[in-house]
Structure formats: structure tokens, C-alpha cells
PDB file of C-alpha atoms and ligand atoms in Angstrom:
ATOM      1  CA  MET A   1      -0.173  -0.207   0.201  1.00 90.00           C
ATOM      2  CA  ARG A   2       1.026   4.019  -0.003  1.00 94.00           C
ATOM      3  CA  GLY A   3       0.409   6.113   2.645  1.00 93.00           C
ATOM      4  CA  PRO A   4      -0.345   4.534   6.345  1.00 94.00           C
ATOM      5  CA  ARG A   5      -2.563   1.871   6.955  1.00 96.00           C
ATOM      6  CA  LEU A   6      -6.057   3.035   7.767  1.00 97.00           C
ATOM      7  CA  LYS A   7      -7.666   1.974  10.834  1.00 97.00           C
ATOM      8  CA  TYR A   8     -11.067   0.937   8.584  1.00 98.00           C
ATOM      9  CA  ARG A   9      -8.750  -1.291   6.202  1.00 98.00           C
ATOM     10  CA  TYR A  10      -9.577  -5.082   6.440  1.00 98.00           C
ATOM     11  CA  ASP A  11      -6.323  -5.791   4.504  1.00 98.00           C
ATOM     12  CA  HIS A  12      -4.458  -3.031   6.273  1.00 98.00           C
ATOM     13  CA  TYR A  13      -4.076  -5.418   9.065  1.00 98.00           C
ATOM     14  CA  THR A  14      -1.444  -8.328   9.983  1.00 98.00           C
ATOM     15  CA  TRP A  15      -2.707 -11.128  10.816  1.00 98.00           C
ATOM     16  CA  VAL A  16      -1.640 -11.567  14.598  1.00 98.00           C
ATOM     17  CA  GLU A  17      -4.376  -8.215  14.415  1.00 98.00           C
ATOM     18  CA  ILE A  18      -7.186  -9.293  12.352  1.00 98.00           C
ATOM     19  CA  ARG A  19      -7.155 -12.066  15.193  1.00 98.00           C
ATOM     20  CA  ASP A  20      -7.286  -9.164  17.929  1.00 97.00           C
ATOM     21  CA  ILE A  21     -10.007  -7.130  15.696  1.00 98.00           C
ATOM     22  CA  VAL A  22     -12.679 -10.156  14.931  1.00 98.00           C
ATOM     23  CA  LYS A  23     -13.279  -9.591  19.431  1.00 98.00           C
ATOM     24  CA  GLN A  24     -14.672  -6.237  18.686  1.00 98.00           C
ATOM     25  CA  GLN A  25     -17.224  -7.565  15.903  1.00 98.00           C
ATOM     26  CA  PRO A  26     -16.976  -4.758  12.953  1.00 98.00           C
ATOM     27  CA  VAL A  27     -19.084  -5.391  10.520  1.00 98.00           C
ATOM     28  CA  VAL A  28     -16.754  -6.775   7.824  1.00 98.00           C
ATOM     29  CA  ILE A  29     -18.297  -4.658   3.768  1.00 98.00           C
ATOM     30  CA  LEU A  30     -18.119  -5.920   0.698  1.00 98.00           C
ATOM     31  CA  PRO A  31     -17.785  -3.973  -1.786  1.00 98.00           C
ATOM     32  CA  VAL A  32     -19.167  -5.213  -5.652  1.00 98.00           C
ATOM     33  CA  GLY A  33     -19.240  -2.735  -8.269  1.00 98.00           C
ATOM     34  CA  SER A  34     -18.847  -3.719 -12.597  1.00 98.00           C
ATOM     35  CA  THR A  35     -17.010  -2.103 -14.885  1.00 98.00           C
ATOM     36  CA  GLU A  36     -20.015  -1.480 -17.691  1.00 98.00           C
ATOM     37  CA  ASP A  37     -21.401   0.420 -19.456  1.00 98.00           C
ATOM     38  CA  HIS A  38     -22.976   4.214 -18.744  1.00 98.00           C
ATOM     39  CA  GLY A  39     -23.783   5.910 -21.403  1.00 98.00           C
ATOM     40  CA  TYR A  40     -22.131   8.886 -23.678  1.00 98.00           C
ATOM     41  CA  HIS A  41     -20.974  10.643 -20.431  1.00 98.00           C
ATOM     42  CA  LEU A  42     -19.753   8.370 -17.775  1.00 98.00           C
ATOM     43  CA  PRO A  43     -16.808   6.307 -17.307  1.00 98.00           C
ATOM     44  CA  LEU A  44     -17.416   2.635 -17.477  1.00 98.00           C
ATOM     45  CA  ASP A  45     -16.076   2.578 -13.886  1.00 98.00           C
ATOM     46  CA  VAL A  46     -18.882   4.001 -12.490  1.00 98.00           C
ATOM     47  CA  ASP A  47     -20.217   1.862 -10.250  1.00 98.00           C
ATOM     48  CA  ASN A  48     -17.180   1.290  -8.186  1.00 98.00           C
ATOM     49  CA  PHE A  49     -16.325   4.263  -8.022  1.00 98.00           C
ATOM     50  CA  LEU A  50     -20.126   5.142  -6.439  1.00 98.00           C
ATOM     51  CA  SER A  51     -20.031   2.327  -3.887  1.00 98.00           C
ATOM     52  CA  TRP A  52     -15.843   2.386  -3.091  1.00 98.00           C
ATOM     53  CA  GLU A  53     -16.440   6.789  -2.160  1.00 98.00           C
ATOM     54  CA  VAL A  54     -19.842   5.755  -0.437  1.00 98.00           C
ATOM     55  CA  CYS A  55     -18.579   2.677   1.544  1.00 98.00           C
ATOM     56  CA  GLU A  56     -15.184   4.557   2.121  1.00 98.00           C
ATOM     57  CA  GLU A  57     -16.412   7.771   3.476  1.00 98.00           C
ATOM     58  CA  ALA A  58     -18.554   5.359   5.701  1.00 98.00           C
ATOM     59  CA  ALA A  59     -15.906   3.810   7.159  1.00 98.00           C
ATOM     60  CA  ARG A  60     -13.697   6.838   8.301  1.00 98.00           C
ATOM     61  CA  ARG A  61     -16.576   8.824  10.324  1.00 98.00           C
ATOM     62  CA  ALA A  62     -16.740   5.229  11.868  1.00 97.00           C
ATOM     63  CA  PRO A  63     -13.729   3.450  11.322  1.00 95.00           C
ATOM     64  CA  ASP A  64     -14.386   1.033  15.156  1.00 96.00           C
ATOM     65  CA  GLU A  65     -17.089  -0.292  13.423  1.00 98.00           C
ATOM     66  CA  MET A  66     -16.594  -1.845  10.416  1.00 98.00           C
ATOM     67  CA  LEU A  67     -13.275  -3.243   8.315  1.00 98.00           C
ATOM     68  CA  LEU A  68     -13.470  -2.306   4.584  1.00 98.00           C
ATOM     69  CA  LEU A  69     -12.983  -5.438   2.244  1.00 98.00           C
ATOM     70  CA  PRO A  70     -11.527  -5.254  -1.077  1.00 98.00           C
ATOM     71  CA  GLN A  71     -13.884  -4.477  -3.396  1.00 98.00           C
ATOM     72  CA  ILE A  72     -14.708  -7.092  -6.399  1.00 98.00           C
ATOM     73  CA  PRO A  73     -14.521  -4.702  -9.452  1.00 98.00           C
ATOM     74  CA  TYR A  74     -16.881  -7.094 -11.919  1.00 98.00           C
ATOM     75  CA  GLY A  75     -20.170  -8.334 -12.334  1.00 98.00           C
ATOM     76  CA  PHE A  76     -23.023  -9.865 -13.997  1.00 98.00           C
ATOM     77  CA  GLU A  77     -23.556  -8.457 -17.352  1.00 97.00           C
ATOM     78  CA  ASP A  78     -24.194 -10.507 -19.961  1.00 97.00           C
ATOM     79  CA  HIS A  79     -27.180  -8.360 -20.836  1.00 97.00           C
ATOM     80  CA  HIS A  80     -24.958  -5.850 -21.763  1.00 97.00           C
ATOM     81  CA  MET A  81     -22.518  -7.321 -23.974  1.00 97.00           C
ATOM     82  CA  ASP A  82     -23.501  -4.800 -27.119  1.00 97.00           C
ATOM     83  CA  PHE A  83     -21.871  -2.457 -25.761  1.00 98.00           C
ATOM     84  CA  PRO A  84     -18.188  -2.248 -26.258  1.00 98.00           C
ATOM     85  CA  GLY A  85     -15.518  -2.613 -23.123  1.00 98.00           C
ATOM     86  CA  THR A  86     -18.576  -3.807 -20.651  1.00 98.00           C
ATOM     87  CA  ILE A  87     -16.375  -7.223 -18.420  1.00 98.00           C
ATOM     88  CA  THR A  88     -19.643  -9.494 -17.400  1.00 98.00           C
ATOM     89  CA  ILE A  89     -18.512 -11.948 -15.051  1.00 98.00           C
ATOM     90  CA  THR A  90     -20.646 -16.001 -15.503  1.00 97.00           C
ATOM     91  CA  SER A  91     -23.904 -15.464 -13.332  1.00 97.00           C
ATOM     92  CA  ARG A  92     -22.890 -19.135 -10.757  1.00 96.00           C
ATOM     93  CA  HIS A  93     -18.989 -17.726 -10.782  1.00 97.00           C
ATOM     94  CA  MET A  94     -20.033 -14.327  -9.566  1.00 97.00           C
ATOM     95  CA  MET A  95     -22.117 -16.473  -6.803  1.00 97.00           C
ATOM     96  CA  ASP A  96     -19.509 -19.335  -6.382  1.00 97.00           C
ATOM     97  CA  PHE A  97     -16.915 -16.401  -6.184  1.00 98.00           C
ATOM     98  CA  VAL A  98     -18.549 -14.310  -3.662  1.00 98.00           C
ATOM     99  CA  ILE A  99     -19.563 -16.524  -1.274  1.00 98.00           C
ATOM    100  CA  ASP A 100     -15.855 -17.823  -1.407  1.00 98.00           C
ATOM    101  CA  ILE A 101     -15.144 -14.540   0.356  1.00 98.00           C
ATOM    102  CA  THR A 102     -17.754 -14.126   2.508  1.00 98.00           C
ATOM    103  CA  LYS A 103     -17.142 -17.829   4.087  1.00 98.00           C
ATOM    104  CA  SER A 104     -13.595 -16.877   4.373  1.00 98.00           C
ATOM    105  CA  VAL A 105     -14.777 -13.981   6.115  1.00 98.00           C
ATOM    106  CA  ALA A 106     -16.904 -16.580   8.503  1.00 98.00           C
ATOM    107  CA  HIS A 107     -14.064 -19.025   8.789  1.00 98.00           C
ATOM    108  CA  HIS A 108     -12.117 -15.610  10.513  1.00 98.00           C
ATOM    109  CA  GLY A 109     -14.795 -15.596  13.154  1.00 98.00           C
ATOM    110  CA  PHE A 110     -16.514 -12.354  11.961  1.00 98.00           C
ATOM    111  CA  LYS A 111     -20.203 -12.354  12.851  1.00 98.00           C
ATOM    112  CA  LYS A 112     -21.749  -9.432  10.416  1.00 98.00           C
ATOM    113  CA  ILE A 113     -20.993  -9.006   7.003  1.00 98.00           C
ATOM    114  CA  LEU A 114     -22.547  -6.387   4.857  1.00 99.00           C
ATOM    115  CA  ILE A 115     -22.651  -6.468   0.815  1.00 98.00           C
ATOM    116  CA  VAL A 116     -22.885  -3.112  -0.401  1.00 98.00           C
ATOM    117  CA  ASP A 117     -23.621  -3.370  -4.356  1.00 98.00           C
ATOM    118  CA  GLY A 118     -23.238  -0.741  -6.895  1.00 98.00           C
ATOM    119  CA  HIS A 119     -24.977  -3.016  -9.925  1.00 97.00           C
ATOM    120  CA  GLY A 120     -28.771  -3.529  -9.867  1.00 95.00           C
ATOM    121  CA  SER A 121     -28.292  -6.856 -12.049  1.00 96.00           C
ATOM    122  CA  ASN A 122     -26.143  -7.852  -8.841  1.00 98.00           C
ATOM    123  CA  MET A 123     -28.388  -7.801  -6.610  1.00 97.00           C
ATOM    124  CA  PRO A 124     -29.811 -11.079  -7.224  1.00 97.00           C
ATOM    125  CA  LEU A 125     -26.624 -13.048  -7.234  1.00 98.00           C
ATOM    126  CA  LEU A 126     -25.505 -11.385  -4.110  1.00 98.00           C
ATOM    127  CA  ASP A 127     -28.950 -11.677  -2.387  1.00 98.00           C
ATOM    128  CA  LEU A 128     -28.521 -15.837  -2.647  1.00 98.00           C
ATOM    129  CA  ALA A 129     -24.786 -15.573  -1.467  1.00 98.00           C
ATOM    130  CA  ALA A 130     -25.673 -13.725   1.283  1.00 98.00           C
ATOM    131  CA  ARG A 131     -28.450 -16.163   1.952  1.00 98.00           C
ATOM    132  CA  GLN A 132     -26.296 -18.857   1.720  1.00 98.00           C
ATOM    133  CA  THR A 133     -23.400 -17.264   3.439  1.00 98.00           C
ATOM    134  CA  VAL A 134     -25.895 -17.196   6.631  1.00 98.00           C
ATOM    135  CA  VAL A 135     -27.035 -21.087   6.380  1.00 98.00           C
ATOM    136  CA  GLU A 136     -23.411 -22.732   5.966  1.00 98.00           C
ATOM    137  CA  THR A 137     -21.870 -20.320   8.315  1.00 98.00           C
ATOM    138  CA  GLU A 138     -22.612 -19.019  11.832  1.00 97.00           C
ATOM    139  CA  ALA A 139     -22.376 -15.767  10.127  1.00 98.00           C
ATOM    140  CA  HIS A 140     -24.977 -13.108   9.138  1.00 98.00           C
ATOM    141  CA  CYS A 141     -24.859 -11.730   5.881  1.00 98.00           C
ATOM    142  CA  GLY A 142     -27.240  -9.161   4.709  1.00 98.00           C
ATOM    143  CA  LEU A 143     -26.636  -7.315   1.198  1.00 98.00           C
ATOM    144  CA  VAL A 144     -27.981  -3.638   0.866  1.00 98.00           C
ATOM    145  CA  ALA A 145     -27.459  -0.932  -2.628  1.00 98.00           C
ATOM    146  CA  TRP A 146     -26.150   2.250  -2.015  1.00 98.00           C
ATOM    147  CA  TRP A 147     -28.492   4.583  -3.783  1.00 97.00           C
ATOM    148  CA  ASN A 148     -31.296   2.369  -1.101  1.00 97.00           C
ATOM    149  CA  LEU A 149     -29.398   3.740   1.817  1.00 98.00           C
ATOM    150  CA  ASP A 150     -31.594   6.845   1.619  1.00 97.00           C
ATOM    151  CA  ARG A 151     -34.952   6.226  -0.142  1.00 95.00           C
ATOM    152  CA  PRO A 152     -37.079   8.975   1.300  1.00 95.00           C
ATOM    153  CA  ALA A 153     -33.826  11.394   0.116  1.00 97.00           C
ATOM    154  CA  ASN A 154     -33.790  10.182  -2.819  1.00 96.00           C
ATOM    155  CA  ALA A 155     -37.520  10.612  -3.379  1.00 94.00           C
ATOM    156  CA  ARG A 156     -36.687  14.758  -2.075  1.00 97.00           C
ATOM    157  CA  ILE A 157     -33.498  15.189  -4.093  1.00 97.00           C
ATOM    158  CA  LEU A 158     -34.338  13.664  -7.659  1.00 96.00           C
ATOM    159  CA  THR A 159     -36.454  15.605  -9.655  1.00 96.00           C
ATOM    160  CA  SER A 160     -37.060  12.653 -12.777  1.00 95.00           C
ATOM    161  CA  ASP A 161     -39.136  10.006 -12.798  1.00 91.00           C
ATOM    162  CA  VAL A 162     -37.583   7.451 -13.748  1.00 92.00           C
ATOM    163  CA  GLN A 163     -34.376   5.847 -12.132  1.00 93.00           C
ATOM    164  CA  SER A 164     -32.831   2.999 -13.728  1.00 95.00           C
ATOM    165  CA  HIS A 165     -29.023   3.535 -14.963  1.00 96.00           C
ATOM    166  CA  ALA A 166     -26.814   6.160 -15.722  1.00 97.00           C
ATOM    167  CA  ASP A 167     -29.247   8.187 -15.083  1.00 97.00           C
ATOM    168  CA  GLU A 168     -29.814  11.119 -12.732  1.00 97.00           C
ATOM    169  CA  ILE A 169     -28.398   9.348  -9.056  1.00 97.00           C
ATOM    170  CA  GLU A 170     -25.360   7.375 -10.464  1.00 98.00           C
ATOM    171  CA  THR A 171     -24.545  11.151 -13.058  1.00 98.00           C
ATOM    172  CA  ALA A 172     -24.833  13.643  -9.489  1.00 98.00           C
ATOM    173  CA  VAL A 173     -22.772  11.453  -7.432  1.00 98.00           C
ATOM    174  CA  TYR A 174     -19.900  10.846 -10.163  1.00 98.00           C
ATOM    175  CA  LEU A 175     -20.904  15.013 -10.458  1.00 98.00           C
ATOM    176  CA  HIS A 176     -20.071  15.681  -6.862  1.00 98.00           C
ATOM    177  CA  LEU A 177     -17.016  13.335  -6.821  1.00 98.00           C
ATOM    178  CA  ASN A 178     -15.103  14.295  -9.602  1.00 98.00           C
ATOM    179  CA  THR A 179     -16.166  16.811 -12.159  1.00 98.00           C
ATOM    180  CA  GLU A 180     -13.709  17.017 -14.483  1.00 98.00           C
ATOM    181  CA  ALA A 181     -14.633  12.889 -15.810  1.00 98.00           C
ATOM    182  CA  VAL A 182     -18.452  13.446 -16.368  1.00 98.00           C
ATOM    183  CA  GLN A 183     -18.800  14.558 -20.154  1.00 98.00           C
ATOM    184  CA  MET A 184     -22.771  16.653 -19.078  1.00 98.00           C
ATOM    185  CA  ASP A 185     -22.344  17.880 -22.664  1.00 98.00           C
ATOM    186  CA  LYS A 186     -22.761  14.513 -23.682  1.00 98.00           C
ATOM    187  CA  ALA A 187     -24.887  13.343 -21.168  1.00 98.00           C
ATOM    188  CA  VAL A 188     -29.208  11.905 -22.270  1.00 97.00           C
ATOM    189  CA  ARG A 189     -32.856  11.652 -21.320  1.00 97.00           C
ATOM    190  CA  GLU A 190     -33.890   8.106 -22.044  1.00 95.00           C
ATOM    191  CA  GLU A 191     -37.193   7.026 -20.265  1.00 89.00           C
ATOM    192  CA  LYS A 192     -39.721   5.110 -21.350  1.00 76.00           C
ATOM    193  CA  LEU A 193     -42.909   6.093 -18.879  1.00 71.00           C
ATOM    194  CA  ALA A 194     -44.771   3.662 -17.179  1.00 70.00           C
ATOM    195  CA  ASP A 195     -47.779   2.430 -19.252  1.00 82.00           C
ATOM    196  CA  SER A 196     -48.467  -0.839 -17.699  1.00 89.00           C
ATOM    197  CA  ARG A 197     -49.619  -2.030 -14.558  1.00 91.00           C
ATOM    198  CA  PHE A 198     -47.153  -4.461 -14.802  1.00 92.00           C
ATOM    199  CA  TYR A 199     -44.040  -4.004 -16.536  1.00 91.00           C
ATOM    200  CA  TRP A 200     -41.199  -0.830 -17.268  1.00 88.00           C
ATOM    201  CA  ARG A 201     -38.127   0.027 -17.369  1.00 87.00           C
ATOM    202  CA  GLY A 202     -36.363   1.226 -13.805  1.00 87.00           C
ATOM    203  CA  SER A 203     -37.623   2.108 -10.749  1.00 90.00           C
ATOM    204  CA  PHE A 204     -40.823   4.781 -11.541  1.00 88.00           C
ATOM    205  CA  ARG A 205     -41.592   7.178  -9.007  1.00 86.00           C
ATOM    206  CA  GLY A 206     -45.138   7.029  -6.972  1.00 82.00           C
ATOM    207  CA  LYS A 207     -44.782   3.265  -8.626  1.00 86.00           C
ATOM    208  CA  GLY A 208     -41.315   1.988  -7.813  1.00 88.00           C
ATOM    209  CA  ALA A 209     -39.929  -1.782  -9.628  1.00 90.00           C
ATOM    210  CA  PRO A 210     -42.288  -3.672 -11.745  1.00 91.00           C
ATOM    211  CA  PRO A 211     -44.138  -6.394 -10.848  1.00 94.00           C
ATOM    212  CA  LEU A 212     -42.828  -8.418 -13.668  1.00 94.00           C
ATOM    213  CA  LEU A 213     -39.241  -8.971 -13.829  1.00 93.00           C
ATOM    214  CA  LEU A 214     -37.669  -9.399 -17.131  1.00 92.00           C
ATOM    215  CA  MET A 215     -34.345  -8.184 -17.698  1.00 93.00           C
ATOM    216  CA  ASP A 216     -33.899  -8.152 -21.459  1.00 93.00           C
ATOM    217  CA  HIS A 217     -31.039  -7.140 -23.923  1.00 96.00           C
ATOM    218  CA  TRP A 218     -30.253  -3.024 -22.736  1.00 95.00           C
ATOM    219  CA  SER A 219     -29.291  -2.354 -26.604  1.00 95.00           C
ATOM    220  CA  ARG A 220     -32.973  -3.253 -27.137  1.00 93.00           C
ATOM    221  CA  LEU A 221     -34.057  -0.951 -24.606  1.00 93.00           C
ATOM    222  CA  THR A 222     -31.543   1.845 -25.039  1.00 94.00           C
ATOM    223  CA  ALA A 223     -29.639   3.280 -27.657  1.00 96.00           C
ATOM    224  CA  SER A 224     -26.808   5.039 -25.367  1.00 97.00           C
ATOM    225  CA  GLY A 225     -27.096   2.817 -21.895  1.00 95.00           C
ATOM    226  CA  VAL A 226     -29.086   5.786 -20.191  1.00 97.00           C
ATOM    227  CA  ILE A 227     -31.804   4.449 -18.542  1.00 95.00           C
ATOM    228  CA  GLY A 228     -33.846   7.526 -16.150  1.00 96.00           C
ATOM    229  CA  ASP A 229     -32.542  11.408 -17.123  1.00 97.00           C
ATOM    230  CA  ALA A 230     -28.546  11.799 -17.361  1.00 98.00           C
ATOM    231  CA  THR A 231     -29.489  16.149 -18.054  1.00 98.00           C
ATOM    232  CA  ALA A 232     -31.450  16.492 -14.688  1.00 98.00           C
ATOM    233  CA  ALA A 233     -28.238  15.368 -12.455  1.00 98.00           C
ATOM    234  CA  THR A 234     -26.066  18.586 -10.478  1.00 98.00           C
ATOM    235  CA  VAL A 235     -23.212  18.926  -8.003  1.00 98.00           C
ATOM    236  CA  GLU A 236     -25.859  20.119  -5.138  1.00 98.00           C
ATOM    237  CA  LYS A 237     -27.970  17.265  -5.910  1.00 98.00           C
ATOM    238  CA  GLY A 238     -25.288  14.577  -5.882  1.00 98.00           C
ATOM    239  CA  LYS A 239     -23.403  16.390  -2.567  1.00 98.00           C
ATOM    240  CA  GLU A 240     -27.000  15.386  -0.960  1.00 98.00           C
ATOM    241  CA  LEU A 241     -26.836  12.095  -2.589  1.00 98.00           C
ATOM    242  CA  PHE A 242     -23.794  11.250  -1.115  1.00 98.00           C
ATOM    243  CA  GLU A 243     -25.070  12.610   1.657  1.00 98.00           C
ATOM    244  CA  ALA A 244     -27.576  11.048   2.717  1.00 98.00           C
ATOM    245  CA  ALA A 245     -26.316   7.312   1.399  1.00 98.00           C
ATOM    246  CA  VAL A 246     -22.952   7.497   3.462  1.00 98.00           C
ATOM    247  CA  GLU A 247     -25.007   8.681   6.741  1.00 98.00           C
ATOM    248  CA  GLY A 248     -27.432   5.660   5.734  1.00 98.00           C
ATOM    249  CA  LEU A 249     -25.190   3.473   6.076  1.00 98.00           C
ATOM    250  CA  VAL A 250     -22.565   4.084   9.013  1.00 98.00           C
ATOM    251  CA  GLU A 251     -27.412   3.840  10.668  1.00 98.00           C
ATOM    252  CA  LEU A 252     -27.238   0.745   9.143  1.00 98.00           C
ATOM    253  CA  VAL A 253     -23.667  -0.723  10.194  1.00 98.00           C
ATOM    254  CA  ARG A 254     -24.349   0.191  13.754  1.00 98.00           C
ATOM    255  CA  GLU A 255     -28.257  -1.131  13.568  1.00 98.00           C
ATOM    256  CA  TYR A 256     -26.740  -4.792  12.085  1.00 98.00           C
ATOM    257  CA  ARG A 257     -23.824  -5.203  14.205  1.00 98.00           C
ATOM    258  CA  ALA A 258     -26.068  -4.605  17.258  1.00 98.00           C
ATOM    259  CA  LEU A 259     -28.804  -7.306  15.693  1.00 98.00           C
ATOM    260  CA  PRO A 260     -28.597 -10.204  18.157  1.00 97.00           C
ATOM    261  CA  ILE A 261     -27.269 -13.774  16.210  1.00 97.00           C
ATOM    262  CA  VAL A 262     -29.945 -16.425  18.161  1.00 96.00           C
ATOM    263  CA  PRO A 263     -30.193 -19.711  18.641  1.00 95.00           C
ATOM    264  CA  ARG A 264     -31.553 -21.943  15.725  1.00 94.00           C
ATOM    265  CA  VAL A 265     -33.826 -24.209  17.508  1.00 95.00           C
ATOM    266  CA  ASP A 266     -33.832 -27.555  15.722  1.00 94.00           C
ATOM    267  CA  LEU A 267     -37.843 -29.132  15.507  1.00 96.00           C
ATOM    268  CA  HIS A 268     -37.365 -32.208  15.171  1.00 96.00           C
ATOM    269  CA  GLN A 269     -37.307 -34.312  18.552  1.00 91.00           C
ATOM    270  CA  GLU A 270     -40.740 -33.400  20.495  1.00 86.00           C
TER     271      GLU A 270
HETATM  272 ZN1   ZN B 301     -24.713   1.886 -12.874  1.00 71.06          ZN
END
């Protein structure tokens, strides 16, 4: 590493120190992102950059309560492969890889693991990986997407109707964190209104996610890669959204850390 050893970095400790830190039972955070198309205006690293920054800023604010693992920088992207540059990890590989990490952490005695996701299509796989970790180890393993850490704040700050991908929230938070890397002159709005009771793209204002789960090839859904309104993003919105997500993560970690793991009950015997 360069620079000082950081208190909240899992991989900045020696193995002897990790053996001691287990006794304090911090929440071990696994950030997961992707390397994926994000419109004409954003680099491929959006999901990695945003999820990492949210986790690291939260860890800076509560360094005794969380330990940050190195990030997984690739995700499940088979439906994005028409867009040059995207890297996909086969769904089963992705799940197995994540479970190998969470089970290793649990093996060393940590009882609270939290996966923080930055890429929507990772969510079903990460949910299964977290569940599998719970049933196969003595640990709790939870999952949260960074953009869900403060939904009321999102509803208050965001002005566009559709949130999905390379959209207002991702663009705004990226603008806040690194304005110069965003080509706002190339930002577009591509959103399809919710004209069905069951199926639409993304999370629609007032309706949330659609009842019908159907993920098509991304190139059938959008020309630019954007679903949502990237043009509605501003630095000011990004600052507020980022702060809300960071504070949400700190609060979530404190609550999750205190959540008791009660004994299982085997009901086979009367
Ligand atoms: Zn994204």
C-alpha cells in the first residue's frame, strides 16, 4: 500500500492483528461494483467508484465499527455485452466467488458481513450469496445497494421520474465526486413512461420497481446506455445524495452490528 495504514481497511492489518480485531466484531463490508457502459457521458467505472466512495467515507466516519474489504470490480453483465468495454462475469462464477469471500470472512470468526452493491444486476446473485452464507456459517450476511441507503432523501432530491442506469442519481453523485470525469455535454434523457400495470424499466416515481421481472438485452432498451434522465443531474444534488447514502450506511452498520444472532432451534425432537 501507499500512505498510512488505515484503521478501517481489512487488508491493512497483519494476521495477528486481525485475530485481535475479531474480538471487537466490526461489520465487515464487501463492496461490489462493475465495469460497464454508463451512457455517452460517464466512464465504465461508475458502479465501482460510487459504491467504494460511499463505503470508504462511511468507514472514515465510523472506523471502529466497520472493516472494509477490497472491492470486487466486476459484475454480472451478460445483457450489456453489446456495449464495447463491458466485462461480464458468468452468474454462477459471480455467486461462487462472493460466497468464497464471505465464507472465508466467517471462517476467521467475523459474525457480521455486509455486501454493499453498486450494480443492479448483481442484486439477485448477491442476495443468494448472502443467504447461502447465513445457512452455511455462523455469521449474518446482509446485502444493500448504495442507492437504497436513504430512499426518502432520494425521493426529495431527484427530479426525474425514472431511476435505472447512468441516470440522474449516478450522474449527480459522480459529478459531486469527480466533476471533471463527467462529460455533461453528452448526457441524455432516455426514459420510457410506465404505461403498463406490470412492466416498465427502472424504478418509476411513486410506483417503484415493476411487478414483472424481465431483463432484456440492454441494447434493446436504450441507444445510449442511459435509462433515466442524466441531464437532470447537478453537483449540488450529488453532494446531498452522497451525504445521505453515507450517513445511511453508518446508521445501518450500527443497527446491523447490534442485531442479535439468536440460537437456532431444532424442532425434530418433541
Ligand atoms: Zn451503474
